[in-house]
């Protein structure tokens, strides 16, 4: 699978922004080939630490959320974006329930 890192980053940034979050650090440091590390700003009032999304690819995409310590394999970009969206929405829902 050939992935354009810039297109991937922009697609994730748009999804994150559309769900009320901001990317504050588009890179946690030097990325090895085939890996993209993104930092997501928690929403206002959210006391939890920064959220990190790590996307890697070779023959297929996968995503890891540092906070949840979970790893999901994805068949394509749409599935990857759906995994990220589900994670953001569940985080938002869980945050709302804790108030």
mmCIF file of C-alpha atoms in Angstrom:
data_model
loop_
_atom_site.group_PDB
_atom_site.id
_atom_site.type_symbol
_atom_site.label_atom_id
_atom_site.label_comp_id
_atom_site.label_asym_id
_atom_site.label_seq_id
_atom_site.Cartn_x
_atom_site.Cartn_y
_atom_site.Cartn_z
ATOM 1 C CA UNK A 1 0.000 0.000 0.000
ATOM 2 C CA UNK A 2 1.471 3.344 -1.005
ATOM 3 C CA UNK A 3 0.510 6.120 1.393
ATOM 4 C CA UNK A 4 1.277 9.791 0.895
ATOM 5 C CA UNK A 5 2.279 10.982 4.370
ATOM 6 C CA UNK A 6 1.100 14.564 3.721
ATOM 7 C CA UNK A 7 -2.346 13.474 2.474
ATOM 8 C CA UNK A 8 -2.646 11.093 5.419
ATOM 9 C CA UNK A 9 -1.706 13.822 7.902
ATOM 10 C CA UNK A 10 -4.157 16.297 6.344
ATOM 11 C CA UNK A 11 -6.994 13.740 6.362
ATOM 12 C CA UNK A 12 -6.403 12.968 10.045
ATOM 13 C CA UNK A 13 -6.086 16.665 10.904
ATOM 14 C CA UNK A 14 -9.423 17.423 9.196
ATOM 15 C CA UNK A 15 -11.125 14.539 11.005
ATOM 16 C CA UNK A 16 -9.690 15.602 14.363
ATOM 17 C CA UNK A 17 -10.736 19.237 13.796
ATOM 18 C CA UNK A 18 -14.221 18.218 12.642
ATOM 19 C CA UNK A 19 -14.671 16.407 15.968
ATOM 20 C CA UNK A 20 -13.684 19.375 18.131
ATOM 21 C CA UNK A 21 -10.010 18.623 18.709
ATOM 22 C CA UNK A 22 -6.816 20.216 17.423
ATOM 23 C CA UNK A 23 -3.503 18.738 16.402
ATOM 24 C CA UNK A 24 -0.889 20.666 18.366
ATOM 25 C CA UNK A 25 2.139 18.671 17.360
ATOM 26 C CA UNK A 26 2.137 16.989 14.015
ATOM 27 C CA UNK A 27 5.263 15.057 14.839
ATOM 28 C CA UNK A 28 6.646 13.739 18.149
ATOM 29 C CA UNK A 29 10.114 13.622 16.726
ATOM 30 C CA UNK A 30 11.870 11.872 13.888
ATOM 31 C CA UNK A 31 9.536 9.328 12.367
ATOM 32 C CA UNK A 32 10.895 6.103 10.972
ATOM 33 C CA UNK A 33 9.833 5.395 7.383
ATOM 34 C CA UNK A 34 6.200 4.339 7.231
ATOM 35 C CA UNK A 35 5.219 5.893 10.570
ATOM 36 C CA UNK A 36 3.330 9.092 11.410
ATOM 37 C CA UNK A 37 3.044 10.337 15.005
ATOM 38 C CA UNK A 38 0.465 13.002 15.863
ATOM 39 C CA UNK A 39 -0.380 14.761 19.147
ATOM 40 C CA UNK A 40 -4.004 15.755 19.754
ATOM 41 C CA UNK A 41 -4.891 18.608 22.109
ATOM 42 C CA UNK A 42 -7.460 17.547 24.712
ATOM 43 C CA UNK A 43 -10.651 19.584 24.709
ATOM 44 C CA UNK A 44 -11.045 22.507 27.098
ATOM 45 C CA UNK A 45 -11.639 21.247 30.636
ATOM 46 C CA UNK A 46 -10.210 17.808 29.868
ATOM 47 C CA UNK A 47 -7.521 17.161 32.474
ATOM 48 C CA UNK A 48 -6.165 14.060 30.752
ATOM 49 C CA UNK A 49 -2.718 14.177 29.169
ATOM 50 C CA UNK A 50 -2.031 14.765 25.497
ATOM 51 C CA UNK A 51 -3.421 12.138 23.182
ATOM 52 C CA UNK A 52 -1.102 10.507 20.695
ATOM 53 C CA UNK A 53 -2.123 8.816 17.481
ATOM 54 C CA UNK A 54 0.536 6.712 15.815
ATOM 55 C CA UNK A 55 -0.168 5.510 12.282
ATOM 56 C CA UNK A 56 2.093 3.003 10.621
ATOM 57 C CA UNK A 57 1.956 1.251 7.287
ATOM 58 C CA UNK A 58 3.783 -1.166 5.098
ATOM 59 C CA UNK A 59 1.413 -3.514 3.342
ATOM 60 C CA UNK A 60 -1.550 -2.184 5.365
ATOM 61 C CA UNK A 61 -2.422 0.656 7.710
ATOM 62 C CA UNK A 62 -2.585 0.387 11.468
ATOM 63 C CA UNK A 63 -3.321 2.876 14.218
ATOM 64 C CA UNK A 64 -2.324 2.952 17.875
ATOM 65 C CA UNK A 65 -3.680 5.295 20.533
ATOM 66 C CA UNK A 66 -1.089 5.802 23.261
ATOM 67 C CA UNK A 67 -3.686 6.504 25.928
ATOM 68 C CA UNK A 68 -5.639 3.314 25.249
ATOM 69 C CA UNK A 69 -2.613 1.145 24.410
ATOM 70 C CA UNK A 70 -4.624 -0.437 21.614
ATOM 71 C CA UNK A 71 -3.589 -1.336 18.101
ATOM 72 C CA UNK A 72 -6.023 -1.602 15.192
ATOM 73 C CA UNK A 73 -5.207 -2.883 11.714
ATOM 74 C CA UNK A 74 -7.043 -1.161 8.880
ATOM 75 C CA UNK A 75 -7.569 -2.241 5.299
ATOM 76 C CA UNK A 76 -7.676 1.264 3.841
ATOM 77 C CA UNK A 77 -7.651 4.970 4.676
ATOM 78 C CA UNK A 78 -11.429 5.136 5.172
ATOM 79 C CA UNK A 79 -11.312 2.365 7.775
ATOM 80 C CA UNK A 80 -8.375 4.083 9.500
ATOM 81 C CA UNK A 81 -10.267 7.377 9.692
ATOM 82 C CA UNK A 82 -13.341 5.558 11.042
ATOM 83 C CA UNK A 83 -11.222 3.991 13.809
ATOM 84 C CA UNK A 84 -9.844 7.404 14.775
ATOM 85 C CA UNK A 85 -13.322 8.985 14.669
ATOM 86 C CA UNK A 86 -14.807 6.210 16.828
ATOM 87 C CA UNK A 87 -11.988 6.668 19.323
ATOM 88 C CA UNK A 88 -12.481 10.440 19.481
ATOM 89 C CA UNK A 89 -16.264 10.123 19.852
ATOM 90 C CA UNK A 90 -15.954 7.489 22.589
ATOM 91 C CA UNK A 91 -13.436 9.662 24.399
ATOM 92 C CA UNK A 92 -15.815 12.622 24.152
ATOM 93 C CA UNK A 93 -18.777 10.526 25.354
ATOM 94 C CA UNK A 94 -16.790 9.111 28.283
ATOM 95 C CA UNK A 95 -15.622 12.611 29.205
ATOM 96 C CA UNK A 96 -19.225 13.874 29.177
ATOM 97 C CA UNK A 97 -20.322 11.003 31.444
ATOM 98 C CA UNK A 98 -17.642 11.812 34.019
ATOM 99 C CA UNK A 99 -19.023 15.326 34.650
#
